[in-house]
């Protein structure tokens, strides 16, 4: 979801509609709903072979859900959630990717407003996975993120050039175009999946990434999709702020994500 941006100049640079979303997020009623929603988002799901671990990322304890693959695949996908969300907001995508044969890791992000710091945390997670911290062998890894999580994942991917690929789900960028600057340096294959311009994707401020990325494999528009169609599951907080979802659009996002994963992690 739309990130809070530190520093007065950045706040002033945001479009008026985006500022309105930020004000609404900060209201006591919405904050209370978020806290209520988050309270149920750390439960383990033994029936679907999900383990929840606490890892130290960027010197902070972070909860991480590990979705075991349905088969014996050694390829992995890491999912990074949006602003003011948790790993639970991508649990549906994680379960589908695991069913498709990928070790899928959905991590909380430890920093509320700094995509760069969250990128460093994701880099630590990637290093731990390579070192065997999850108890499973990992060969190829794709890093994927939603909204502000896509920006954090981009920073991590630029600093991890041996990844198999990068996937952005309706990404956002900052008014000073930090993400665009990073996109020029991305040396791995990339897939961009996005919806039409809206306040919650900062009116597609990340659109120039497509032309900047040296190895863009696909850019796909999910027509009429709201920002929340790219989460799985989403909730009333997101839909209240960023627009309603439909099963058809959510299915289109899921199908595009699975196709991107298959393209970036072809069978060997």
C-alpha positions as a Python dict, from the first residue, in 0.01 Angstrom:
ca = {
    (1, 'X'): (0, 0, 0),
    (2, 'X'): (95, 364, -22),
    (3, 'X'): (407, 437, 186),
    (4, 'X'): (448, 718, 434),
    (5, 'X'): (754, 908, 314),
    (6, 'X'): (992, 1059, 570),
    (7, 'X'): (1079, 1427, 547),
    (8, 'X'): (865, 1731, 479),
    (9, 'X'): (986, 1784, 120),
    (10, 'X'): (868, 1436, 23),
    (11, 'X'): (532, 1488, 188),
    (12, 'X'): (487, 1809, -9),
    (13, 'X'): (582, 1629, -329),
    (14, 'X'): (301, 1375, -293),
    (15, 'X'): (-13, 1424, -504),
    (16, 'X'): (-312, 1562, -314),
    (17, 'X'): (-509, 1238, -348),
    (18, 'X'): (-217, 1039, -210),
    (19, 'X'): (-195, 1273, 89),
    (20, 'X'): (-565, 1218, 151),
    (21, 'X'): (-505, 842, 166),
    (22, 'X'): (-221, 894, 415),
    (23, 'X'): (-441, 1110, 638),
    (24, 'X'): (-713, 848, 632),
    (25, 'X'): (-465, 574, 726),
    (26, 'X'): (-355, 780, 1026),
    (27, 'X'): (-709, 825, 1160),
    (28, 'X'): (-780, 656, 1497),
    (29, 'X'): (-1067, 451, 1355),
    (30, 'X'): (-863, 304, 1069),
    (31, 'X'): (-561, 249, 1295),
    (32, 'X'): (-780, 58, 1539),
    (33, 'X'): (-913, -159, 1256),
    (34, 'X'): (-558, -231, 1143),
    (35, 'X'): (-455, -336, 1492),
    (36, 'X'): (-759, -562, 1516),
    (37, 'X'): (-682, -717, 1178),
    (38, 'X'): (-313, -769, 1260),
    (39, 'X'): (-394, -951, 1583),
    (40, 'X'): (-503, -1260, 1389),
    (41, 'X'): (-226, -1258, 1129),
    (42, 'X'): (46, -1459, 1302),
    (43, 'X'): (-124, -1795, 1331),
    (44, 'X'): (51, -2100, 1193),
    (45, 'X'): (-123, -2325, 943),
    (46, 'X'): (1, -2676, 1001),
    (47, 'X'): (-252, -2820, 752),
    (48, 'X'): (-79, -2635, 469),
    (49, 'X'): (277, -2712, 584),
    (50, 'X'): (352, -2358, 698),
    (51, 'X'): (621, -2291, 957),
    (52, 'X'): (661, -1954, 1126),
    (53, 'X'): (1016, -1861, 1228),
    (54, 'X'): (1166, -1561, 1403),
    (55, 'X'): (1483, -1448, 1228),
    (56, 'X'): (1713, -1154, 1292),
    (57, 'X'): (1706, -929, 987),
    (58, 'X'): (1887, -597, 988),
    (59, 'X'): (1941, -645, 1363),
    (60, 'X'): (1568, -677, 1432),
    (61, 'X'): (1358, -986, 1514),
    (62, 'X'): (1126, -1057, 1222),
    (63, 'X'): (852, -1317, 1178),
    (64, 'X'): (877, -1522, 861),
    (65, 'X'): (631, -1778, 722),
    (66, 'X'): (787, -2066, 530),
    (67, 'X'): (547, -2244, 293),
    (68, 'X'): (687, -2584, 200),
    (69, 'X'): (654, -2682, -167),
    (70, 'X'): (414, -2952, -270),
    (71, 'X'): (697, -3142, -441),
    (72, 'X'): (1071, -3153, -385),
    (73, 'X'): (1160, -2834, -565),
    (74, 'X'): (1465, -2639, -452),
    (75, 'X'): (1368, -2310, -611),
    (76, 'X'): (1236, -2040, -382),
    (77, 'X'): (1028, -1724, -397),
    (78, 'X'): (1041, -1452, -132),
    (79, 'X'): (737, -1225, -92),
    (80, 'X'): (751, -873, 57),
    (81, 'X'): (426, -711, 171),
    (82, 'X'): (305, -353, 126),
    (83, 'X'): (314, -55, 359),
    (84, 'X'): (141, -103, 696),
    (85, 'X'): (65, -466, 606),
    (86, 'X'): (209, -796, 725),
    (87, 'X'): (324, -1119, 568),
    (88, 'X'): (-33, -1251, 615),
    (89, 'X'): (-154, -1021, 337),
    (90, 'X'): (39, -1237, 87),
    (91, 'X'): (-38, -1577, 241),
    (92, 'X'): (-274, -1670, -43),
    (93, 'X'): (-6, -1606, -304),
    (94, 'X'): (245, -1795, -91),
    (95, 'X'): (20, -2100, -66),
    (96, 'X'): (-43, -2102, -441),
    (97, 'X'): (327, -2073, -521),
    (98, 'X'): (409, -2354, -277),
    (99, 'X'): (145, -2571, -439),
    (100, 'X'): (314, -2499, -772),
    (101, 'X'): (637, -2642, -632),
    (102, 'X'): (828, -2343, -496),
    (103, 'X'): (960, -2299, -145),
    (104, 'X'): (784, -1973, -64),
    (105, 'X'): (884, -1735, 214),
    (106, 'X'): (659, -1448, 323),
    (107, 'X'): (838, -1215, 561),
    (108, 'X'): (728, -925, 774),
    (109, 'X'): (929, -610, 701),
    (110, 'X'): (1085, -456, 1013),
    (111, 'X'): (1085, -89, 911),
    (112, 'X'): (765, 104, 871),
    (113, 'X'): (873, 386, 640),
    (114, 'X'): (1217, 307, 498),
    (115, 'X'): (1215, 97, 184),
    (116, 'X'): (1595, 103, 179),
    (117, 'X'): (1616, -38, 532),
    (118, 'X'): (1356, -301, 445),
    (119, 'X'): (1566, -381, 138),
    (120, 'X'): (1864, -447, 363),
    (121, 'X'): (1648, -674, 579),
    (122, 'X'): (1541, -869, 271),
    (123, 'X'): (1906, -898, 174),
    (124, 'X'): (1978, -1052, 514),
    (125, 'X'): (1691, -1296, 460),
    (126, 'X'): (1831, -1402, 124),
    (127, 'X'): (2173, -1461, 281),
    (128, 'X'): (2021, -1672, 559),
    (129, 'X'): (1828, -1879, 307),
    (130, 'X'): (2145, -1944, 110),
    (131, 'X'): (2316, -2046, 434),
    (132, 'X'): (2048, -2307, 505),
    (133, 'X'): (1874, -2125, 792),
    (134, 'X'): (1533, -2250, 679),
    (135, 'X'): (1642, -2612, 699),
    (136, 'X'): (1583, -2667, 327),
    (137, 'X'): (1825, -2647, 36),
    (138, 'X'): (1776, -2343, -184),
    (139, 'X'): (1920, -2312, -534),
    (140, 'X'): (1749, -2035, -733),
    (141, 'X'): (1554, -1750, -567),
    (142, 'X'): (1306, -1499, -710),
    (143, 'X'): (1232, -1189, -505),
    (144, 'X'): (881, -1046, -534),
    (145, 'X'): (709, -755, -363),
    (146, 'X'): (378, -574, -352),
    (147, 'X'): (347, -193, -349),
    (148, 'X'): (611, -47, -113),
    (149, 'X'): (735, -403, -66),
    (150, 'X'): (818, -407, -437),
    (151, 'X'): (1037, -102, -385),
    (152, 'X'): (1215, -266, -91),
    (153, 'X'): (1257, -584, -296),
    (154, 'X'): (1401, -381, -583),
    (155, 'X'): (1668, -235, -355),
    (156, 'X'): (1751, -585, -229),
    (157, 'X'): (1758, -729, -582),
    (158, 'X'): (2000, -463, -705),
    (159, 'X'): (2239, -568, -429),
    (160, 'X'): (2191, -942, -495),
    (161, 'X'): (2283, -987, -861),
    (162, 'X'): (2278, -1367, -854),
    (163, 'X'): (1902, -1391, -798),
    (164, 'X'): (1692, -1572, -1059),
    (165, 'X'): (1458, -1279, -1099),
    (166, 'X'): (1245, -999, -958),
    (167, 'X'): (864, -955, -970),
    (168, 'X'): (683, -631, -884),
    (169, 'X'): (312, -634, -796),
    (170, 'X'): (162, -286, -851),
    (171, 'X'): (482, -117, -726),
    (172, 'X'): (518, 236, -591),
    (173, 'X'): (810, 476, -610),
    (174, 'X'): (903, 784, -409),
    (175, 'X'): (865, 1137, -546),
    (176, 'X'): (1244, 1164, -571),
    (177, 'X'): (1248, 852, -792),
    (178, 'X'): (1479, 639, -576),
    (179, 'X'): (1326, 329, -729),
    (180, 'X'): (1382, 452, -1082),
    (181, 'X'): (1747, 514, -1004),
    (182, 'X'): (1775, 160, -868),
    (183, 'X'): (1590, 11, -1168),
    (184, 'X'): (1871, 121, -1400),
    (185, 'X'): (2111, -100, -1201),
    (186, 'X'): (1899, -416, -1181),
    (187, 'X'): (2103, -692, -1344),
    (188, 'X'): (1852, -978, -1322),
    (189, 'X'): (1538, -1062, -1521),
    (190, 'X'): (1231, -866, -1411),
    (191, 'X'): (853, -886, -1448),
    (192, 'X'): (624, -590, -1371),
    (193, 'X'): (255, -653, -1299),
    (194, 'X'): (46, -345, -1232),
    (195, 'X'): (-298, -191, -1225),
    (196, 'X'): (-416, 141, -1367),
    (197, 'X'): (-305, 467, -1198),
    (198, 'X'): (-458, 527, -854),
    (199, 'X'): (-378, 713, -534),
    (200, 'X'): (-256, 393, -370),
    (201, 'X'): (5, 319, -636),
    (202, 'X'): (93, 691, -634),
    (203, 'X'): (-61, 726, -981),
    (204, 'X'): (184, 472, -1122),
    (205, 'X'): (491, 671, -1030),
    (206, 'X'): (683, 347, -1082),
    (207, 'X'): (582, 329, -1451),
    (208, 'X'): (926, 447, -1577),
    (209, 'X'): (1088, 140, -1420),
    (210, 'X'): (988, -61, -1728),
    (211, 'X'): (1206, 141, -1965),
    (212, 'X'): (1492, 157, -1713),
    (213, 'X'): (1532, -213, -1634),
    (214, 'X'): (1801, -372, -1852),
    (215, 'X'): (1636, -717, -1862),
    (216, 'X'): (1261, -663, -1843),
    (217, 'X'): (1095, -989, -1948),
    (218, 'X'): (733, -878, -1919),
    (219, 'X'): (518, -581, -1824),
    (220, 'X'): (150, -662, -1779),
    (221, 'X'): (-147, -441, -1697),
    (222, 'X'): (-429, -609, -1504),
    (223, 'X'): (-714, -404, -1644),
    (224, 'X'): (-942, -225, -1395),
    (225, 'X'): (-757, -384, -1101),
    (226, 'X'): (-753, -200, -773),
    (227, 'X'): (-437, -188, -563),
    (228, 'X'): (-594, -444, -330),
    (229, 'X'): (-645, -697, -610),
    (230, 'X'): (-270, -759, -590),
    (231, 'X'): (-286, -876, -226),
    (232, 'X'): (-400, -1222, -123),
    (233, 'X'): (-586, -1212, 104),
    (234, 'X'): (-673, -845, 128),
    (235, 'X'): (-904, -695, 389),
    (236, 'X'): (-1153, -418, 456),
    (237, 'X'): (-881, -171, 547),
    (238, 'X'): (-723, -198, 203),
    (239, 'X'): (-1048, -198, 10),
    (240, 'X'): (-1176, 101, 209),
    (241, 'X'): (-863, 298, 121),
    (242, 'X'): (-767, 161, -217),
    (243, 'X'): (-1073, 20, -390),
    (244, 'X'): (-1285, -291, -409),
    (245, 'X'): (-1162, -625, -541),
    (246, 'X'): (-1326, -885, -761),
    (247, 'X'): (-1255, -1259, -775),
    (248, 'X'): (-1192, -1230, -1150),
    (249, 'X'): (-925, -960, -1115),
    (250, 'X'): (-764, -1137, -820),
    (251, 'X'): (-753, -1457, -1025),
    (252, 'X'): (-590, -1265, -1311),
    (253, 'X'): (-322, -1135, -1075),
    (254, 'X'): (-262, -1484, -934),
    (255, 'X'): (-234, -1636, -1280),
    (256, 'X'): (10, -1364, -1391),
    (257, 'X'): (221, -1418, -1080),
    (258, 'X'): (238, -1793, -1137),
    (259, 'X'): (331, -1741, -1503),
    (260, 'X'): (605, -1498, -1403),
    (261, 'X'): (743, -1746, -1150),
    (262, 'X'): (747, -2023, -1410),
    (263, 'X'): (920, -1798, -1663),
    (264, 'X'): (1190, -1690, -1419),
    (265, 'X'): (1237, -2039, -1273),
    (266, 'X'): (1210, -2273, -1574),
    (267, 'X'): (1255, -2648, -1510),
    (268, 'X'): (1612, -2775, -1536),
}
